[in-house]
XYZ file of C-alpha atoms in Angstrom:
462
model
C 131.983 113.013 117.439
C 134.899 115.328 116.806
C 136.878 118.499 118.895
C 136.796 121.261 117.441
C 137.727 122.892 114.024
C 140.757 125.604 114.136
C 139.156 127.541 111.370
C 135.458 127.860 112.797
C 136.033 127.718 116.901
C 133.521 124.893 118.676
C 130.169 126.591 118.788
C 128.339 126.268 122.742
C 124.905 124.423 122.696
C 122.923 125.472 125.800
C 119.893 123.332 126.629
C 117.281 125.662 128.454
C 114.443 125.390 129.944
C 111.437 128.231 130.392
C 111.961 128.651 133.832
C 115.521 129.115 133.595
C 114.350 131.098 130.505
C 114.400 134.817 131.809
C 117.146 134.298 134.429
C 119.475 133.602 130.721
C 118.030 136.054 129.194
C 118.918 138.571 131.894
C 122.526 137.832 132.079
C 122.929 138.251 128.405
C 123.774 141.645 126.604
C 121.551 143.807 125.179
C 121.909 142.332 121.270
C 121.254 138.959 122.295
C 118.137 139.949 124.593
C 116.720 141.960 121.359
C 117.895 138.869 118.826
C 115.760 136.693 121.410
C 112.718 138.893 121.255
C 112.758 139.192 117.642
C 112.763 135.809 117.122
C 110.014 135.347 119.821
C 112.059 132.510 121.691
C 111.165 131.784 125.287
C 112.714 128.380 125.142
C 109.862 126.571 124.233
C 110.123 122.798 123.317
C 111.724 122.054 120.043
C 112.850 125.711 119.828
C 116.304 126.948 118.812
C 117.698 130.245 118.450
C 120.983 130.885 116.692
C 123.037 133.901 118.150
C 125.241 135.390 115.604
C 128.508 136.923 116.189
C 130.041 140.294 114.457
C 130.618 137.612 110.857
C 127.399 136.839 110.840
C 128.324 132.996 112.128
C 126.758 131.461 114.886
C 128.774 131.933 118.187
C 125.709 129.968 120.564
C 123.069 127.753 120.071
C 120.112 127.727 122.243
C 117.755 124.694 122.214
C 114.374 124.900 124.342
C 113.446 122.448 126.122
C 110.010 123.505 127.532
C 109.040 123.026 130.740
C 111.004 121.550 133.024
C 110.046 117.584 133.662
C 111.662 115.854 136.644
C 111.042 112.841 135.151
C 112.064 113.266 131.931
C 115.455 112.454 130.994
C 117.750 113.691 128.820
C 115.486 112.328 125.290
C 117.924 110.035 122.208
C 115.415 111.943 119.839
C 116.428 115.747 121.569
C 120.162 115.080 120.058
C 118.789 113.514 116.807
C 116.469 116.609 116.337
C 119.153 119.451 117.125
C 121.909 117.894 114.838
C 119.308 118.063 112.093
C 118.638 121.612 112.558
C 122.110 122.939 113.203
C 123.830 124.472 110.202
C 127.291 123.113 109.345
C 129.974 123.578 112.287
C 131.157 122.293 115.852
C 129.623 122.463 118.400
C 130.331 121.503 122.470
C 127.499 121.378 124.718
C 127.633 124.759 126.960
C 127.037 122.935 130.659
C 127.233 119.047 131.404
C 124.898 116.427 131.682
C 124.900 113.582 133.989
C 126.703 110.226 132.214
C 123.829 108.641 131.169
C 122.211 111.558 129.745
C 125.192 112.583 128.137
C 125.571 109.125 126.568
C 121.650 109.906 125.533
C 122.006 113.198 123.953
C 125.168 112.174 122.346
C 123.802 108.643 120.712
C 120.478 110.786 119.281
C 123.201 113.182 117.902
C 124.792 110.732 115.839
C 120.999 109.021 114.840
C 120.435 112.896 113.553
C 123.202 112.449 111.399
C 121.690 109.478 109.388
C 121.203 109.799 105.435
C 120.220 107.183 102.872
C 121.385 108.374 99.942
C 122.894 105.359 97.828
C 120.857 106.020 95.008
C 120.971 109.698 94.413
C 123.744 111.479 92.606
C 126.133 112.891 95.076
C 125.491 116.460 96.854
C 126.974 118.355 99.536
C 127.658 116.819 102.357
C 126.984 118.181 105.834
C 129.225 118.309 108.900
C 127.447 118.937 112.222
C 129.478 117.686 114.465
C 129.773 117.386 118.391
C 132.746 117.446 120.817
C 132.119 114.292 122.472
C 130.183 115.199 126.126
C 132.052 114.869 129.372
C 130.967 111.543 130.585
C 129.228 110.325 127.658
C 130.458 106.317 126.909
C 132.106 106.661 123.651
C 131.922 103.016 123.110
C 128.360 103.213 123.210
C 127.456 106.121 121.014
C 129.692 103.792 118.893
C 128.081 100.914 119.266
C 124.219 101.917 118.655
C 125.117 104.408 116.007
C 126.773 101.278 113.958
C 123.926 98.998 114.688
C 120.894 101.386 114.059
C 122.590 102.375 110.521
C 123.133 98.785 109.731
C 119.511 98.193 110.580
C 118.137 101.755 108.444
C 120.543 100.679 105.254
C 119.311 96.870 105.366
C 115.262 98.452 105.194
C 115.662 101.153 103.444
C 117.177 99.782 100.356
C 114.234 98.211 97.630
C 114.395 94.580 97.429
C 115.659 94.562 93.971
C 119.260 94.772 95.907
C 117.645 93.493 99.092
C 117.239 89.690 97.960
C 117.230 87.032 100.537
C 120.735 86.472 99.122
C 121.620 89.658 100.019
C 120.421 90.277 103.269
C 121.476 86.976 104.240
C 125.342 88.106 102.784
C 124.951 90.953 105.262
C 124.215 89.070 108.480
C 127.337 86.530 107.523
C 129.433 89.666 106.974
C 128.257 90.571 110.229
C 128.887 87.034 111.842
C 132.462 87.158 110.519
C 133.451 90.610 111.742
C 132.401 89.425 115.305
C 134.137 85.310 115.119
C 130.834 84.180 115.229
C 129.612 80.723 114.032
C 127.225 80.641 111.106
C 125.841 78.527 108.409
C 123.125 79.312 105.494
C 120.551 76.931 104.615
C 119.203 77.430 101.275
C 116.268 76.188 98.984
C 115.931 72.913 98.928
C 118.396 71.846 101.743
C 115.593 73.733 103.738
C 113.424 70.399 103.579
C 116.538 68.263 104.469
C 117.005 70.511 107.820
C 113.226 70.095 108.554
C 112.059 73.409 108.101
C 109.779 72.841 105.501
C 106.887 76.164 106.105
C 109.994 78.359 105.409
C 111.047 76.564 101.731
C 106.816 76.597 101.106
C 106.575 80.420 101.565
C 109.515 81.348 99.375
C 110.412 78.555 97.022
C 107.973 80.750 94.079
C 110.439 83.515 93.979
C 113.434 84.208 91.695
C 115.665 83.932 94.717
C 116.183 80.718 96.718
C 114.852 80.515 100.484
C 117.117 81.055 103.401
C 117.876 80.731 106.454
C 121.059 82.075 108.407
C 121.893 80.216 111.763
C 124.779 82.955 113.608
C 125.849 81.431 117.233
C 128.705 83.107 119.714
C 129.614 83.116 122.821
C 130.506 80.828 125.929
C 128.276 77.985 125.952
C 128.303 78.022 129.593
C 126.410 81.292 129.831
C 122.583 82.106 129.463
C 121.023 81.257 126.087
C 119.068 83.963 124.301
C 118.018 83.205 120.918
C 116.872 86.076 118.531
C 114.646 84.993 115.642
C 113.457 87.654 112.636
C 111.238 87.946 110.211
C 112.746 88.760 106.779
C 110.714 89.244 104.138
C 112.579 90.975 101.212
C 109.466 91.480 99.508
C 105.543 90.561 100.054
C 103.130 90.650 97.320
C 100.504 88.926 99.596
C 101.416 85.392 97.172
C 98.182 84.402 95.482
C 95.916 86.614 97.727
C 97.675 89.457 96.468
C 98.016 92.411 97.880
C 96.315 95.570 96.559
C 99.400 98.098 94.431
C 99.190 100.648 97.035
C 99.848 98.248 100.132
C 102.623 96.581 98.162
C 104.470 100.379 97.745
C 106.755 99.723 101.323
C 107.140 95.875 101.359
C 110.494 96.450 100.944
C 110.669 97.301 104.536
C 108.507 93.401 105.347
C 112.389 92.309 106.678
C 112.174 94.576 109.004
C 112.347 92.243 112.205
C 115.509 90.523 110.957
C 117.051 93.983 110.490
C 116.099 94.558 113.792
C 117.742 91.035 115.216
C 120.644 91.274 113.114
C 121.374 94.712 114.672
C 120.631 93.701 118.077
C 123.060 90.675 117.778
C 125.637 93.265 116.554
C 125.335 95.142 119.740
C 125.279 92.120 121.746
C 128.428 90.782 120.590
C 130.458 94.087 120.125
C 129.651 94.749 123.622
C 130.409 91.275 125.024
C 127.479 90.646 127.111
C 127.844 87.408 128.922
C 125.291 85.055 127.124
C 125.247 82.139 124.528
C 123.892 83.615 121.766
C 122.246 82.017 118.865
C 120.097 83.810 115.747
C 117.802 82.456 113.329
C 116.654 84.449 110.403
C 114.575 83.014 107.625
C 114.391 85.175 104.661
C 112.208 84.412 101.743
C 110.009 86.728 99.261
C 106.973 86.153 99.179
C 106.272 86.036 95.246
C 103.978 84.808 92.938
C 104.509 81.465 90.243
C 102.775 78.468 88.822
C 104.680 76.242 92.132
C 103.507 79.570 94.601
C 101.738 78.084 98.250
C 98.244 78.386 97.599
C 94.957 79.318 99.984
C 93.614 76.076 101.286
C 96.725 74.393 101.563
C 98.337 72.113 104.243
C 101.586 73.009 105.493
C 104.344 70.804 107.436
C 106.187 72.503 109.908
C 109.673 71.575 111.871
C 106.952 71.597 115.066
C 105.695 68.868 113.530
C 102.199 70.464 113.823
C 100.017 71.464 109.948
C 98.924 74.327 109.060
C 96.320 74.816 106.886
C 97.161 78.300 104.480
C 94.181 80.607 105.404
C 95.649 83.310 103.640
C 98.647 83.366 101.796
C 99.085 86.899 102.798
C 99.577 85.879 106.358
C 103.469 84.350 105.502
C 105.372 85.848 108.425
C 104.374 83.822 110.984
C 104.541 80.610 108.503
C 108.386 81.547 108.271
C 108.633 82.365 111.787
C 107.298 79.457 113.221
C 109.838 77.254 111.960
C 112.334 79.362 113.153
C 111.047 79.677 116.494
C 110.496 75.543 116.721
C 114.369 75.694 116.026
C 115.122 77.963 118.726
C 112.886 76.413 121.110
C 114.279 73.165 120.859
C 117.261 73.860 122.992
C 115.219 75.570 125.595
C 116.879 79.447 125.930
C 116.882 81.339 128.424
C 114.889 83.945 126.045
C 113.829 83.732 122.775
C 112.818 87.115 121.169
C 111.235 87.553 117.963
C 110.809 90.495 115.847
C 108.442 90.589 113.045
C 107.087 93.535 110.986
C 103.678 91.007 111.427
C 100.491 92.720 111.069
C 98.410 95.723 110.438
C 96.371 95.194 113.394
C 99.397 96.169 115.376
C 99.276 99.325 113.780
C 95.468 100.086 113.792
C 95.446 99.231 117.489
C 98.516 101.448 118.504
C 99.827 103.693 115.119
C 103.375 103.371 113.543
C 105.037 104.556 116.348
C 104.455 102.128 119.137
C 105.555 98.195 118.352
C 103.120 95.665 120.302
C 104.876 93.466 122.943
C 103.299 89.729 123.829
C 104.474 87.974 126.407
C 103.300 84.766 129.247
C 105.966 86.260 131.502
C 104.684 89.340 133.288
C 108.322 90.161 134.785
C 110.150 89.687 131.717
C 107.306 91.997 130.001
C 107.726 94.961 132.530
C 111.150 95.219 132.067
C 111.218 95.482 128.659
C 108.669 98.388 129.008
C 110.675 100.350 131.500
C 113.930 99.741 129.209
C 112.018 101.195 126.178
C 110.791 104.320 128.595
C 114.092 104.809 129.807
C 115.705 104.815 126.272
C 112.770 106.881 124.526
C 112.509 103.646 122.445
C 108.876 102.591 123.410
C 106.516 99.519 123.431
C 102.983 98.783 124.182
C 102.005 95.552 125.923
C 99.162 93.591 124.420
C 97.329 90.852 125.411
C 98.009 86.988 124.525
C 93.877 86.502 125.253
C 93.831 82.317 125.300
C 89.932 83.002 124.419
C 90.653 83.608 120.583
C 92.945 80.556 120.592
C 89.911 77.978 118.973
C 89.696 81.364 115.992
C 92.457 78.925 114.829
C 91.081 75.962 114.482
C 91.359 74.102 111.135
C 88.510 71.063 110.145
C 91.407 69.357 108.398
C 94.679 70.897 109.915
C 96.296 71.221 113.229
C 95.758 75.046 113.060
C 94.972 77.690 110.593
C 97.254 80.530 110.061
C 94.341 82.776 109.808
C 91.425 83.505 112.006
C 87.991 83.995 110.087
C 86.988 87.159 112.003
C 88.644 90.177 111.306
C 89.019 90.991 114.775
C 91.981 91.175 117.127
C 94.351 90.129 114.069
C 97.535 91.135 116.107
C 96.771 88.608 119.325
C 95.688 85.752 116.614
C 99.014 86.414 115.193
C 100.707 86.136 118.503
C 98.495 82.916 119.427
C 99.621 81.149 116.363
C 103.695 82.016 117.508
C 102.965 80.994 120.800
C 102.279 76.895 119.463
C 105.505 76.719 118.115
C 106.965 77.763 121.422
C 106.691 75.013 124.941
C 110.454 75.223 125.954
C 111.961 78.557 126.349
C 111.939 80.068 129.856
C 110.822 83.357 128.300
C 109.541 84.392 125.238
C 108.957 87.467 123.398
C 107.190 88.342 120.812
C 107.365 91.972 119.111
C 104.997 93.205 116.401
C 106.852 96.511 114.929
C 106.555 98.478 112.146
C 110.022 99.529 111.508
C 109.041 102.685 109.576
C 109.157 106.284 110.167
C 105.817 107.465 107.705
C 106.351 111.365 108.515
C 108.889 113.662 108.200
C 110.525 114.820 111.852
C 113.303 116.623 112.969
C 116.449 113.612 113.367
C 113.701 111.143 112.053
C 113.507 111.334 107.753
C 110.568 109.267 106.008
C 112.527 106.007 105.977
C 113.565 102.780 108.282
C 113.267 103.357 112.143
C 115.157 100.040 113.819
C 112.094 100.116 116.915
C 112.974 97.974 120.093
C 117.155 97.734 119.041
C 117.794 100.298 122.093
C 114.871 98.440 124.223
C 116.451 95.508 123.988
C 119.463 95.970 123.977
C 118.886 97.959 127.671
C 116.926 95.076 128.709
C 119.318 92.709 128.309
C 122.128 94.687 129.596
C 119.931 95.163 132.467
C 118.977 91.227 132.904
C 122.581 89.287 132.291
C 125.610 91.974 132.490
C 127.792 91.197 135.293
């Protein structure tokens, strides 16, 4: 966000909509009405019409809105998708916005800006930039547009400089900016902590097994624990995944992207709670000491799982981590795991599956993730597929033997591993943007970071 440039005055965005359409229209002079016809634009959604001025530079943008939907709010992704349409230049939005929508607009702006571009030679660089709206929180637009870059970088960079190591380096550097507490438990020190599924899914890979423990905050305040999954890389282990389903398992570290971002927020925005986050971050490779199918597993729980599938290591990681975190009964414990296909046959890329036992808790999130265009889908934790998990020699299986309902199974097995917590949530995401979309390039999406983070605001700020 910047004021304007002496050289190139700030350019006026006007947001329209077609019913205010032919009222602007008819106030305008006679080149712009003609430049509007030409171009056909009646303010339809996603439209934008440039008006030049006597240079040939743009002197107005206008950005249709379609029609006009009392209950839709100002959209994040409107901002994200004009800044990456705008040519080069400032602009100032034309008319104001109430706060929150300002904040909105202004946030997606920033999101539009995003590039990921470490690996390509270097190019011209764009500068679309907005005069900050009256009554937009600058600390905010701050705030998410530092933690939803962290998250994008952390994905979207191949695991070949994406190592447990390094991702765990990342959420330290993170700790350390903020004063918080940390520790990182590596390879074999992973058995003397009692997290023993965690060192059994990654101890076959070139890089050690990890786990990064980050706590802040006043202990005397409401515990919420954030636990992610991060897998650098997943070749399925022994049952190996097919080439073409291996091409984006850089992105399998998706959830702790997600956490780690989401405990950036928390803490640069001081909300009043105790905050503690677990991420366990292995790869899941392939070696003569690799976890095998058929195999019995310890867990910190104390409970044995037998290895259904070696394919199915998320929730092996995760449910040591979650024992961890439910041992000193939180307030909330969230996890965030990019866990299963099912997820995404049952609801696409674009919609992360929510499980939760608490109904309230659940609702909330949902109207945070409406209210910040940042959405989730509810799904069922159905207690009649629990016995899909039974084991004839184990506590539990980490597999079901049907194909069906993989998503809930995976959310049945998290929900053993968790008795204490007054509230727990469980989040199934994707944490990938598959097609290209104005403000959105192929490439990491951090899903539920602005959910969250407005649930929470909404559930403990003071």
């Amino acid at each position: 966000m910047t004021a304007s440039n002496s050289n190139h005055p700030s350019i006026p965005l006007k947001l329209l909509h077609e019913e205010d359409f032919e009222q602007w229209r008819a106030a305008q002079e006679e080149p712009v009405r003609n430049w509007a016809a030409t171009h056909g634009f009646k303010a339809e959604r996603n439209k934008l019409l440039l008006v030049p001025g006597p240079q040939g530079r743009p002197v107005a943008a206008i950005v249709g809105l379609g029609k006009n939907n009392p209950r839709e709010e100002m959209s994040f992704w409107l901002g994200a998708a004009v800044a990456d349409r705008l040519p080069d230049g400032h602009y100032h939005l034309a008319h104001g916005l109430p706060a929150n929508a300002a904040t909105q607009f202004a946030a997606g702006w920033a999101y539009g800006q995003y590039r990921f571009e470490r690996y390509k030679r270097g190019g011209p660089q764009r500068s679309v930039q907005l005069q900050l709206p009256e009554g937009a929180n600058a600390s905010e637009v701050e705030r998410l547009r530092s933690a939803t870059t962290l998250a994008r970088d952390l994905v979207n960079t191949p695991a070949n400089d994406m190592s447990p190591e390094a991702l765990a380096n990342a959420a330290v550097e993170v700790a350390r900016r903020y004063g918080a507490r940390h520790r990182v438990i590596i390879g074999d020190d992973l058995l003397k902590e009692r997290l023993p599924a965690v060192h059994a899914v990654g101890r076959a890979a070139a890089v050690a097994p990890r786990l990064v423990d980050i706590e802040w905050g006043d202990a005397s305040n409401p515990k919420v624990t954030l636990v992610g999954k991060g897998v650098c890389f997943d070749t399925g282990g022994l049952d190996i995944k097919p080439g073409a389903s291996m091409l984006l398992m850089k992105k399998d570290m998706g959830g702790a992207a997600v956490a780690l971002a989401l405990a950036q927020i928390i803490m640069d925005a001081k909300l009043p709670v105790r905050l503690r986050v677990l991420l366990p971050m292995v790869e899941n490779s392939i070696a003569g000491n690799a976890f095998r199918p058929g195999d019995v597993l310890g867990t910190r729980k104390g409970l044995t799982v037998e290895v259904g599938n070696t394919d199915a290591e998320g929730r092996l990681i995760l449910c040591d981590a979650l024992a961890l975190a439910d041992e000193e009964q939180p307030d909330l414990l969230i996890d965030t795991a990019t866990l299963t296909g099912a997820a995404r046959v049952a609801l696409g890329p674009e919609l992360p599956a929510l499980f939760s036992d608490d109904d309230a808790a659940a609702e909330e999130v949902l109207r945070a993730g409406a209210a910040e265009a940042d959405p989730l889908w509810r799904m069922p934790l159905w207690s009649g597929y629990d016995d899909e998990l039974s084991s004839k020699i184990a506590d539990v299986n980490n597999v079901s033997t049907s194909g069906f309902s993989g998503s809930i199974i995976a959310a049945l097995f998290l929900r053993r591993f968790v008795s204490n917590a007054r509230t727990w949530l469980h989040l199934d995401l994707y944490s990938w943007n598959g097609k290209e979309r104005p403000g959105r390039p192929v490439g990491a999406e951090p899903q539920t970071v602005r959910a969250l983070y407005a649930f929470l605001k909404q559930r403990y700020a003071r």
